[in-house]
Short mmCIF file of C-alpha atoms in Angstrom, two decimals:
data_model
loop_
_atom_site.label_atom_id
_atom_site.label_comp_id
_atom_site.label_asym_id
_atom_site.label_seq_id
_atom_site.Cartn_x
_atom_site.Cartn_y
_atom_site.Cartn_z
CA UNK A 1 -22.30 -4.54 2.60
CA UNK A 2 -19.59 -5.77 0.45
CA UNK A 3 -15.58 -6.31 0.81
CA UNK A 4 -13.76 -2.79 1.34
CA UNK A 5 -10.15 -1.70 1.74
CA UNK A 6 -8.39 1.33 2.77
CA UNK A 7 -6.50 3.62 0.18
CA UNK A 8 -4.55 6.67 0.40
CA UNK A 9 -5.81 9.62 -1.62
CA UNK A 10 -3.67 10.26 -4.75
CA UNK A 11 -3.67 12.06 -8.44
CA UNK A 12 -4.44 9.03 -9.89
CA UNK A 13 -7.73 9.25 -8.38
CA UNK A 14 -8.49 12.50 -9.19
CA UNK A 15 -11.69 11.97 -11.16
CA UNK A 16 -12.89 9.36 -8.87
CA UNK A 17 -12.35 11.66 -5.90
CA UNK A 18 -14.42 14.77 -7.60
CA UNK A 19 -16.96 12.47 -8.47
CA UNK A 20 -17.33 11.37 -4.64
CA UNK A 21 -17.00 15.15 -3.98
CA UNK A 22 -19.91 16.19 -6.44
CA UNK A 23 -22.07 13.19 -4.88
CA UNK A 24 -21.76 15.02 -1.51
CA UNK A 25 -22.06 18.65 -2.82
CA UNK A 26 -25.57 18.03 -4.80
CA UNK A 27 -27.06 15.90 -1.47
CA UNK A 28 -26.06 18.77 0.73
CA UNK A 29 -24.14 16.25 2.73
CA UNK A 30 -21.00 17.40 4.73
CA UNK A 31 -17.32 16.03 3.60
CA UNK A 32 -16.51 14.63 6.53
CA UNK A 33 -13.35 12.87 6.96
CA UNK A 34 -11.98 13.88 3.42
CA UNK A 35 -8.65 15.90 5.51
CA UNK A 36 -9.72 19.10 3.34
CA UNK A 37 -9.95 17.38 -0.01
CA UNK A 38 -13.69 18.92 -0.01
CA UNK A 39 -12.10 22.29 -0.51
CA UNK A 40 -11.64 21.64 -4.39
CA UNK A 41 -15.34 22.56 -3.71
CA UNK A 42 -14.34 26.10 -2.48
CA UNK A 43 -12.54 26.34 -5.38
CA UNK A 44 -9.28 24.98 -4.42
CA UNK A 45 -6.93 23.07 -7.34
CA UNK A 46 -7.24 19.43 -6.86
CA UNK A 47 -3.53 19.05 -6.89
CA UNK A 48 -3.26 21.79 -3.75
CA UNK A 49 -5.76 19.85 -1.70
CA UNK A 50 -4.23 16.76 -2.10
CA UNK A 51 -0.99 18.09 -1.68
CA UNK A 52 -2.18 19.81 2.05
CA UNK A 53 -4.35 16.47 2.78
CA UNK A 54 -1.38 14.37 2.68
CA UNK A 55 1.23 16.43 4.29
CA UNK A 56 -0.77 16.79 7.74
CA UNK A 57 0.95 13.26 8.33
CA UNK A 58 4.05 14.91 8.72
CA UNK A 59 4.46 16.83 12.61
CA UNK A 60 6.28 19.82 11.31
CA UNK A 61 3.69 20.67 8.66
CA UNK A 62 0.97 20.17 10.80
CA UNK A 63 2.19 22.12 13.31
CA UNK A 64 2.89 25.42 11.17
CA UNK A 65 -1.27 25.23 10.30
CA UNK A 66 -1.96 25.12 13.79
CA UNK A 67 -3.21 21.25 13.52
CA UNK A 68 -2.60 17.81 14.85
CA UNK A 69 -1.29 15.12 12.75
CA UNK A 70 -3.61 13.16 10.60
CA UNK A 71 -3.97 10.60 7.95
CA UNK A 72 -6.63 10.43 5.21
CA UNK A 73 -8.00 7.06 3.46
CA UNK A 74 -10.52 6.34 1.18
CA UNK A 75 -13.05 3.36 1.38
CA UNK A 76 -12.86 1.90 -1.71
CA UNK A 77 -15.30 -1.38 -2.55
CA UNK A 78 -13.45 -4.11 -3.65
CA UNK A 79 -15.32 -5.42 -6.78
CA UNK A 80 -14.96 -2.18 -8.80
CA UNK A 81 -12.40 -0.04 -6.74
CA UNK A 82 -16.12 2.51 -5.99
CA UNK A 83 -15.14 5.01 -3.17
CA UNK A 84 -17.42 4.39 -0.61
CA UNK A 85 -16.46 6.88 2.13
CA UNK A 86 -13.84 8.82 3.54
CA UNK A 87 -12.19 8.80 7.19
CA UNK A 88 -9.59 10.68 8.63
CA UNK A 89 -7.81 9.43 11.73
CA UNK A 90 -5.68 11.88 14.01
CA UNK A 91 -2.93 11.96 16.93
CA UNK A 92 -0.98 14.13 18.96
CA UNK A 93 -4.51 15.84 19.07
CA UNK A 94 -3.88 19.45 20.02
CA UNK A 95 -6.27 20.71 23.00
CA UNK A 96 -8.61 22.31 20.81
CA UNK A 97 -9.13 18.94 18.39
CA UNK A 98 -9.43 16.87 21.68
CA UNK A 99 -12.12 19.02 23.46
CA UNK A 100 -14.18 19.63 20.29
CA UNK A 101 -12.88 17.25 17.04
CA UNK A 102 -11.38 13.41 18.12
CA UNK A 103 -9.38 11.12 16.59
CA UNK A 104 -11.56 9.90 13.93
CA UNK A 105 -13.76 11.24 11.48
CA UNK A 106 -15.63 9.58 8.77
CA UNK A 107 -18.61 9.72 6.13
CA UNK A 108 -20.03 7.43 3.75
CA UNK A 109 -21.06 8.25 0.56
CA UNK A 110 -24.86 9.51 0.05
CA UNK A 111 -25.69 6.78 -2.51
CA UNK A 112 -24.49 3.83 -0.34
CA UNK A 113 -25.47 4.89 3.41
CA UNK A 114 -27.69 2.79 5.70
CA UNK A 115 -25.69 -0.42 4.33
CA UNK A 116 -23.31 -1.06 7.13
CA UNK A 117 -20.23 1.03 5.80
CA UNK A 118 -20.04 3.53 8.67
CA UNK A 119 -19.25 0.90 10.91
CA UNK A 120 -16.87 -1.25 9.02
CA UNK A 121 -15.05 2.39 8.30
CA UNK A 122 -14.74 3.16 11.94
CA UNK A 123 -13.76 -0.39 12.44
CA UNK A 124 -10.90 0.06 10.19
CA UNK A 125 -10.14 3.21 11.92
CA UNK A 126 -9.61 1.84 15.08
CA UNK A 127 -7.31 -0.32 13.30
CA UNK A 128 -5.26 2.61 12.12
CA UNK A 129 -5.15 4.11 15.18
CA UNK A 130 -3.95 1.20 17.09
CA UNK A 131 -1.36 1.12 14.70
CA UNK A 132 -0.09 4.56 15.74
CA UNK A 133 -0.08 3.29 19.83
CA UNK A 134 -3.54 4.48 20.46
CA UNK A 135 -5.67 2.55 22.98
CA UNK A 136 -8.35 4.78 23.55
CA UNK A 137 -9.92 7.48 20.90
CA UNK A 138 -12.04 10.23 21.26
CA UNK A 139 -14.90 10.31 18.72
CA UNK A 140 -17.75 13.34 18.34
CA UNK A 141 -21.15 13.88 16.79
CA UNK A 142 -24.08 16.03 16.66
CA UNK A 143 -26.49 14.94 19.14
CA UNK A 144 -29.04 15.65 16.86
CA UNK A 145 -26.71 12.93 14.58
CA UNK A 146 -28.69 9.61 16.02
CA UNK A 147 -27.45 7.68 13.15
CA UNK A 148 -23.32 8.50 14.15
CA UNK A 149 -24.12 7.82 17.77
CA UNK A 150 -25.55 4.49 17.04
CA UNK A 151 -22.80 3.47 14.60
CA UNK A 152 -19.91 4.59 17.59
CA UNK A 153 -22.19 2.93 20.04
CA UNK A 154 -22.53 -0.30 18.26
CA UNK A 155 -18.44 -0.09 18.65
CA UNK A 156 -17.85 -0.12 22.07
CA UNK A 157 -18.56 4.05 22.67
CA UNK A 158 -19.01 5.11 26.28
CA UNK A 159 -20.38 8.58 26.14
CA UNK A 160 -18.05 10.76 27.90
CA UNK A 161 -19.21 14.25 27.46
CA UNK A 162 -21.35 16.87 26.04
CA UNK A 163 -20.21 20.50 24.25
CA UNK A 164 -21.76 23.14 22.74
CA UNK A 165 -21.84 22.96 18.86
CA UNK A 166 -20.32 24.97 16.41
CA UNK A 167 -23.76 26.80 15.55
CA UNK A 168 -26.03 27.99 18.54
CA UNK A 169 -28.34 26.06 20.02
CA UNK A 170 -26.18 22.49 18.87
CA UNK A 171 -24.91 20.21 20.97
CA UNK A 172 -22.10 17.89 20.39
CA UNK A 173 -21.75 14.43 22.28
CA UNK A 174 -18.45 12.74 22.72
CA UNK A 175 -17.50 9.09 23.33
CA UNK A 176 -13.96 7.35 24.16
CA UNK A 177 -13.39 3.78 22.39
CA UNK A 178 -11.09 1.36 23.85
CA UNK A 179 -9.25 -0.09 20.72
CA UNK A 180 -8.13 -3.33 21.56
CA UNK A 181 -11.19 -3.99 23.44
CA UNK A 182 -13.13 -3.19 20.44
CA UNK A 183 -10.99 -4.79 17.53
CA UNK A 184 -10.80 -7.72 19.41
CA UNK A 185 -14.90 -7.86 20.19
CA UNK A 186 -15.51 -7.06 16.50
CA UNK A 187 -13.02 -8.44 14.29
CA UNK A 188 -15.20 -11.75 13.68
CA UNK A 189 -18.15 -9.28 12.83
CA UNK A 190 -15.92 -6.92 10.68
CA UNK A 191 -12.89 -8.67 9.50
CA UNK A 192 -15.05 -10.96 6.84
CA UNK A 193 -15.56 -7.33 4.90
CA UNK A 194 -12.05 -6.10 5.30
CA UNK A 195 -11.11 -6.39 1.06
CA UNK A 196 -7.64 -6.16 -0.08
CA UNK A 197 -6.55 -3.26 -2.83
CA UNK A 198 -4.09 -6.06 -4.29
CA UNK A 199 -5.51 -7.10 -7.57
CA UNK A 200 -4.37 -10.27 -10.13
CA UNK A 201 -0.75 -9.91 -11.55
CA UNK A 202 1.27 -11.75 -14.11
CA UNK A 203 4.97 -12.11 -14.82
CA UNK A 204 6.33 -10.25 -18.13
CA UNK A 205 9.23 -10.60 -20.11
CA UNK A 206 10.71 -6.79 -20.25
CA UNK A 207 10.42 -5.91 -24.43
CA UNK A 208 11.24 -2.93 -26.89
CA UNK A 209 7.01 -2.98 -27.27
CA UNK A 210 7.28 -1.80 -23.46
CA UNK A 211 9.15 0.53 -23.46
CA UNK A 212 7.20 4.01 -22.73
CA UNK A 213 5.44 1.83 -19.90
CA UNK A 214 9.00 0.73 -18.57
CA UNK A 215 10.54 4.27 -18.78
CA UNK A 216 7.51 5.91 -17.02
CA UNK A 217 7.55 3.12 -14.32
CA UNK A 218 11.37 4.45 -13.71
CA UNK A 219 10.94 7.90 -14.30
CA UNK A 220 8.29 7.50 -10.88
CA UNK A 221 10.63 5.81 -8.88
CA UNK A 222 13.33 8.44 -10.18
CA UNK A 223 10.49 11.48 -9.44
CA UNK A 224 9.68 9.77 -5.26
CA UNK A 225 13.32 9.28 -4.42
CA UNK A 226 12.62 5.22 -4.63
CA UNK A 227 16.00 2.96 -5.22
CA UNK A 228 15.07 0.31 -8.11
CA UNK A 229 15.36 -2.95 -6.99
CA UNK A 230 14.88 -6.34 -9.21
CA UNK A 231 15.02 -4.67 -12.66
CA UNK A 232 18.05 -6.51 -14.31
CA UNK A 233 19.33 -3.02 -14.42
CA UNK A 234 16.89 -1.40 -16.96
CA UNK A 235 16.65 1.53 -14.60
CA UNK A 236 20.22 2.71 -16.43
CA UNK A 237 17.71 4.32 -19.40
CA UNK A 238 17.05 7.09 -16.82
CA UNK A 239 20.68 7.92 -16.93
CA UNK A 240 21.14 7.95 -20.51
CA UNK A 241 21.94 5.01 -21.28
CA UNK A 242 20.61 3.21 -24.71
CA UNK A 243 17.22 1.18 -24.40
CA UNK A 244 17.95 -1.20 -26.62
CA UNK A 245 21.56 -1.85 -25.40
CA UNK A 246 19.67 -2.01 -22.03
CA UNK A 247 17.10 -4.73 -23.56
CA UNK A 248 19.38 -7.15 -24.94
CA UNK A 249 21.79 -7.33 -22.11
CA UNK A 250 18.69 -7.63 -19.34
CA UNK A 251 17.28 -11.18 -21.67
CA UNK A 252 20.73 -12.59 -22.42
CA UNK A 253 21.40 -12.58 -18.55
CA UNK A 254 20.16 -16.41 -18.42
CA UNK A 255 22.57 -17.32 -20.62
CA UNK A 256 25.19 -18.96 -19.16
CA UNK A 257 27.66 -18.44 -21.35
CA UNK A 258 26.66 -14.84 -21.92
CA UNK A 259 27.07 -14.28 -17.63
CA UNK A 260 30.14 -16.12 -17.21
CA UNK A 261 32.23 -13.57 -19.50
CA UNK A 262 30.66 -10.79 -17.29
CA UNK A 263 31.81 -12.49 -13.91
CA UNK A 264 27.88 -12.82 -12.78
CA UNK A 265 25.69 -15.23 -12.07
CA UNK A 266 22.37 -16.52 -14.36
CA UNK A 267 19.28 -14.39 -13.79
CA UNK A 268 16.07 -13.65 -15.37
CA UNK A 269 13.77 -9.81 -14.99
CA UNK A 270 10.17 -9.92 -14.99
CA UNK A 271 7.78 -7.13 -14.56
CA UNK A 272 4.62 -7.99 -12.36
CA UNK A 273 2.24 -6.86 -14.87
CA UNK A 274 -1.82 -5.98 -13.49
CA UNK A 275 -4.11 -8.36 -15.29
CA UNK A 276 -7.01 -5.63 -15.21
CA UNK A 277 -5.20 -2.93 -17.19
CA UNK A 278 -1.53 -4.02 -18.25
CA UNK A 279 -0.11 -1.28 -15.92
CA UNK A 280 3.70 -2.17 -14.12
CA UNK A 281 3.00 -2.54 -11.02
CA UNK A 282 6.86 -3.89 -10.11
CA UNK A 283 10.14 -5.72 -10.66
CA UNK A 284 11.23 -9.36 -10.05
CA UNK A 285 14.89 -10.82 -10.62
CA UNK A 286 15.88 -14.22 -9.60
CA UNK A 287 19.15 -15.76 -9.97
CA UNK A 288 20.87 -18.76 -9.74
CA UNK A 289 24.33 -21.35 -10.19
CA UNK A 290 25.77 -18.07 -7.82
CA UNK A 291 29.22 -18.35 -6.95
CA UNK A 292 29.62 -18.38 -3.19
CA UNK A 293 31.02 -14.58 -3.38
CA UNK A 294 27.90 -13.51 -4.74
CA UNK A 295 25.23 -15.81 -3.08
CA UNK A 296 26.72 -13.97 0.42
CA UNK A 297 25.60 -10.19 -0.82
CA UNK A 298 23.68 -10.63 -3.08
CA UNK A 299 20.66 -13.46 -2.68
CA UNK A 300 18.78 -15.30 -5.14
CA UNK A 301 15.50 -13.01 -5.31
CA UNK A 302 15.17 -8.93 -5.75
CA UNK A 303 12.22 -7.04 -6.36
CA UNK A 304 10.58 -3.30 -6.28
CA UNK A 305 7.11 -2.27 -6.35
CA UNK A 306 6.37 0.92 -8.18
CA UNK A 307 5.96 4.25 -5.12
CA UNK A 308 2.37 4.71 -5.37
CA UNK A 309 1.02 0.99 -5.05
CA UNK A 310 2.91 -0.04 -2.65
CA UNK A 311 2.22 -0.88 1.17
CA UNK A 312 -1.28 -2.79 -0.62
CA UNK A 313 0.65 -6.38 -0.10
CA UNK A 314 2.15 -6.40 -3.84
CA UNK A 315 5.55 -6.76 -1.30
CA UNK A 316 4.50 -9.95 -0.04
CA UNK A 317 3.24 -11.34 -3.72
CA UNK A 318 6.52 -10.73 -5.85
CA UNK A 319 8.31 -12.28 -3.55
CA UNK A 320 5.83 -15.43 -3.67
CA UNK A 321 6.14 -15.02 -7.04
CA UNK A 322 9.89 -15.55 -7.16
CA UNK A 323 9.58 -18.24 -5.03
CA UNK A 324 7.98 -20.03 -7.86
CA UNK A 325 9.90 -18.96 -10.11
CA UNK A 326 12.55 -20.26 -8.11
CA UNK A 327 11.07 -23.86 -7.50
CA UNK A 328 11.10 -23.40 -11.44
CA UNK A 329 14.40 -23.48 -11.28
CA UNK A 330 15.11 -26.27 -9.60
CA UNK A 331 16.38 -24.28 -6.23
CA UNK A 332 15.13 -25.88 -3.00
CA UNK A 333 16.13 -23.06 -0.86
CA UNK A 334 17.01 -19.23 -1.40
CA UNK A 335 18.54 -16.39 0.27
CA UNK A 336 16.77 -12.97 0.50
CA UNK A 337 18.55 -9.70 1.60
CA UNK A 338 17.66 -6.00 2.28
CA UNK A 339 19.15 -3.05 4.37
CA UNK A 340 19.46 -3.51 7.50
CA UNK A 341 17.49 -0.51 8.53
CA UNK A 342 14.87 -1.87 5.68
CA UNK A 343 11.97 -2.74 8.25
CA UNK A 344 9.23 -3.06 5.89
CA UNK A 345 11.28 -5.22 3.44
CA UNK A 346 12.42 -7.58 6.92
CA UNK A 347 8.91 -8.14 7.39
CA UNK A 348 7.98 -8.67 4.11
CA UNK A 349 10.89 -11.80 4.29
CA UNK A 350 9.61 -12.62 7.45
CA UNK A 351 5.94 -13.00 6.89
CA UNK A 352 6.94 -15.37 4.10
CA UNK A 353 9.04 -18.01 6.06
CA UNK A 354 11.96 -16.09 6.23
CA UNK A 355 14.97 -17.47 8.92
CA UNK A 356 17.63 -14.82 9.40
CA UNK A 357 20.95 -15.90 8.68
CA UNK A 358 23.61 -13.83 7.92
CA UNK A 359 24.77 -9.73 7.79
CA UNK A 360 27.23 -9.01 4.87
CA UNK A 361 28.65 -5.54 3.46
CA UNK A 362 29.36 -6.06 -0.30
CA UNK A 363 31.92 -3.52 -1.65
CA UNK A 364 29.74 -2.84 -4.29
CA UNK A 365 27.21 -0.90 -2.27
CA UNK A 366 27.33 1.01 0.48
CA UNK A 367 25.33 -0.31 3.57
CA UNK A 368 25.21 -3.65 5.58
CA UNK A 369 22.10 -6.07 4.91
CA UNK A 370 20.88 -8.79 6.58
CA UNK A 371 19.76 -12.16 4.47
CA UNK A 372 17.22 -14.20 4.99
CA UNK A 373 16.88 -18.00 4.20
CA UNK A 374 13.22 -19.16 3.35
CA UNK A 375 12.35 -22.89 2.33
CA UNK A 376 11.11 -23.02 -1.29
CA UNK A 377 8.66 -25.79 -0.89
CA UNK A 378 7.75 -24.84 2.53
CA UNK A 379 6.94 -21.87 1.74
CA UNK A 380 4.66 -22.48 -0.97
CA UNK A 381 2.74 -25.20 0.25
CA UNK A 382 1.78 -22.56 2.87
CA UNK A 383 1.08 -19.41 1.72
CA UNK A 384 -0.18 -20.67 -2.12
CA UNK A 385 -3.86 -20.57 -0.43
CA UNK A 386 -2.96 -16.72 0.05
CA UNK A 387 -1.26 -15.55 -2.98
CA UNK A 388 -1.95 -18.04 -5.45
CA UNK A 389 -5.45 -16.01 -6.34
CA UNK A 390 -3.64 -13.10 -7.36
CA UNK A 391 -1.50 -14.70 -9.58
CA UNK A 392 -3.19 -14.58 -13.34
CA UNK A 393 -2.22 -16.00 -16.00
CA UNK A 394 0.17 -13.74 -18.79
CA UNK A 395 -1.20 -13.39 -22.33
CA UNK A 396 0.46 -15.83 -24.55
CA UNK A 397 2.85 -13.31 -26.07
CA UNK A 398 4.43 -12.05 -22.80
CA UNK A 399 4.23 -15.24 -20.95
CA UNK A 400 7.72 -16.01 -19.18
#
C-alpha cells in the first residue's frame, strides 16, 4: 500500500475518471461509492454526472431527488495522482438510506484490490464524517461480501443487524462504527499512508510570455464567483483593461520611486507556479516600508489560490512562501488580514503562528477584517520541516 489522498471529482479529471469507470465496467465490478458518476456508463454525459455527483452536498438539491446529503472523493495514489478507489460518505441519512444504505460507501479499483486500500479508504471516511459531527456511522454489505465485512471489522464494526438484499434470497449485514474510537485506535496504523494532493511549487515573476495562462487563471476565478487576492492587480485584464499596461505597472511596484508618486507602498506579485506541469496554481504579494495608514488595513502578505485546487493545503504554503519572501526582505515580523467572516483564511493564519491583533474597516473596501501578527523567524524555523519540501526551485528564466 502506498501514500493516498482524498480528491473531489472534477472536469479536469474527466479521462482519468472514465478510465477508472471502464476498469470497473470490463471486471464486472460494481461502482460503488462513485455518487452516480458510474452512470456515464448508462450513457449519461460526463459533465451531467459530475454535475448531479457534486450537488448532493447541497440539502436543497438532495432533497428534491428524494436523497440524503453526500460527498464524493476519489483515492488518488500519491506518486502518480492513479485513482485508486472511490467513497462516498453521507448525512442527514433519510430512513430509507439508514435502514438499507449507511453513511459510507466505498470500492477500490479492480487492478489494485487485496493491497490494503479498502481500509485506509474507510479510514479516511471516518475522518470525513467526523468532520461533519458524526460519532457513530452505519456501514452495509452483502453477507455473501466476506472481504467488506472483514475490512469494516478490522475498523472497529459491531454488527448491528441483518436485512434482506436488494435481489431475493440476499442478505445484507450492517455494522455501526464509533468514529473517534476508531480514528483514534487506528491513526498510528493508517495515518503513515494518508498522502497529501499538494505537489512542489515555485515563485514566478508575472510576464507578457504568460499571459493566456494568467488570463485563464482569472477568467476561473471570474467563472466560480472567487475574489482575487495577491495578484498586484492583474485581475483588471478581465475588465478590459490593457495587459500590457497591466504588466508594467504590476513589476514597477518595487520601485520605490515608482510607488511613492502613486501614494502606495513597495510590493512585489508572484505566481506559485506547479513544478510538474507549469500550471498557476495561485497568487502571492508582499509588501513593505508601509506607511502606518496602510500597514493597519492592509498587511504585508496577500494571496489566492486558483477555485479548483484549493482546500489541498496550497493555503497554508503561499503563505509560508511569503514568509520567506518576507525574511528576504529584511522584515522580522508581518501582519496578515482577511474578512472577518473568512474562517478558512483565519485558520490558515492561525496554523502558521498567527497572534490576532487588531480589526480595521478600510474605506477602500467594504467589510471589517481582522489581522494577524506572525513572527517571521519563528515561524520558519518551525514549519520549514513542513513546507520547505514543496517548495522547488524556479527555472532560471522565471526565478524571482
Amino acid at each position: 500500500m502506498e501514500r493516498c489522498y482524498l480528491e473531489r471529482p472534477s472536469a479536469a479529471r474527466e479521462a482519468d475518471i472514465r478510465e477508472y469507470l471502464e476498469e470497473l465496467r470490463t471486471t464486472g465490478t460494481e461502482g460503488h461509492g462513485t455518487g452516480g458518476l458510474d452512470r456515464v456508463l448508462q450513457g449519461w454525459t460526463f459533465e451531467d454526472a459530475l454535475k448531479r455527483c457534486l450537488g448532493m452536498e447541497d440539502a436543497a438539491y438532495a432533497a428534491a431527488i428524494g436523497r440524503c446529503q453526500g460527498k464524493t472523493f476519489l483515492l488518488v495514489r500519491e506518486r502518480d495522482r492513479r485513482i485508486m478507489g472511490c467513497i462516498n460518505v453521507r448525512w442527514n441519512l433519510t430512513e430509507q438510506m439508514r435502514q438499507f444504505g449507511g453513511h459510507i460507501g466505498y470500492g477500490v479499483r479492480p487492478s489494485e484490490q487485496r493491497q490494503g486500500y479498502a481500509k485506509l479508504m474507510l479510514y479516511l471516511g471516518l475522518k470525513e464524517m467526523r468532520k461533519m459531527g458524526e460519532r457513530e456511522v452505519i456501514l452495509g454489505c452483502d453477507r455473501a461480501n466476506t472481504a467488506s465485512a472483514k475490512t469494516i471489522l478490522a475498523l472497529g464494526g459491531v454488527w448491528e443487524r441483518s436485512e434482506a438484499g436488494e435481489n431475493e434470497g440476499e442478505t445484507d449485514d450492517f455494522y455501526t462504527i464509533d468514529v473517534d474510537a476508531s480514528l483514534e485506535r487506528f491513526a498510528p496504523v493508517y495515518e503513515p499512508f494518508v498522502g497529501s494532493p499538494m505537489e512542489r511549487v515555485y515563485l514566478e515573476r508575472p510576464s507578457a510570455a504568460r499571459e493566456a495562462d494568467i488570463r485563464a487563471y482569472f477568467a476561473e476565478l471570474k467563472e466560480t464567483g472567487t475574489e482575487p487576492h495577491g495578484d498586484g492587480r492583474l485581475h483588471c485584464m478581465l475588465e478590459g483593461q490593457p495587459f500590457e499596461e497591466l504588466l508594467e505597472r504590476c513589476l514597477r511596484m518595487e520601485d520605490a520611486d515608482y510607488v511613492a508618486q502613486l501614494g502606495f507602498c513597495q510590493n512585489r506579485t508572484s505566481f506559485i507556479v506547479r513544478e510538474r506541469d507549469g500550471f498557476i496554481v495561485g497568487t502571492l504579494n508582499v509588501r513593505w516600508n508601509m506607511s502606518e495608514e496602510l500597514a493597519s488595513h492592509l498587511g504585508h502578505i496577500g494571496a489566492g489560490i486558483r477555485p479548483s485546487l484549493q482546500r489541498q493545503g496550497y493555503g497554508k504554503l503561499a503563505l509560508y512562501l511569503g514568509l520567506v519572501e518576507a525574511r528576504e526582505l529584511g522584515l522580522g515580523q508581518v501582519s496578515v488580514g482577511c474578512a472577518v467572516d473568512n474562517a478558512a483564511s483565519a485558520k490558515v493564519i492561525r496554523s502558521l503562528g498567527g497572534v490576532w491583533g487588531w480589526k480595521s474597516y478600510w474605506e477602500g473596501g467594504d467589510e471589517w477584517d481582522d489581522f494577524y501578527i506572525i513572527d517571521v523567524d519563528e515561524a520558519l524555523a518551525k514549519f520549514e520541516p513542513v513546507y520547505g519540501p514543496f517548495v522547488a526551485e524556479a527555472p532560471a528564466v522565471f526565478r524571482v
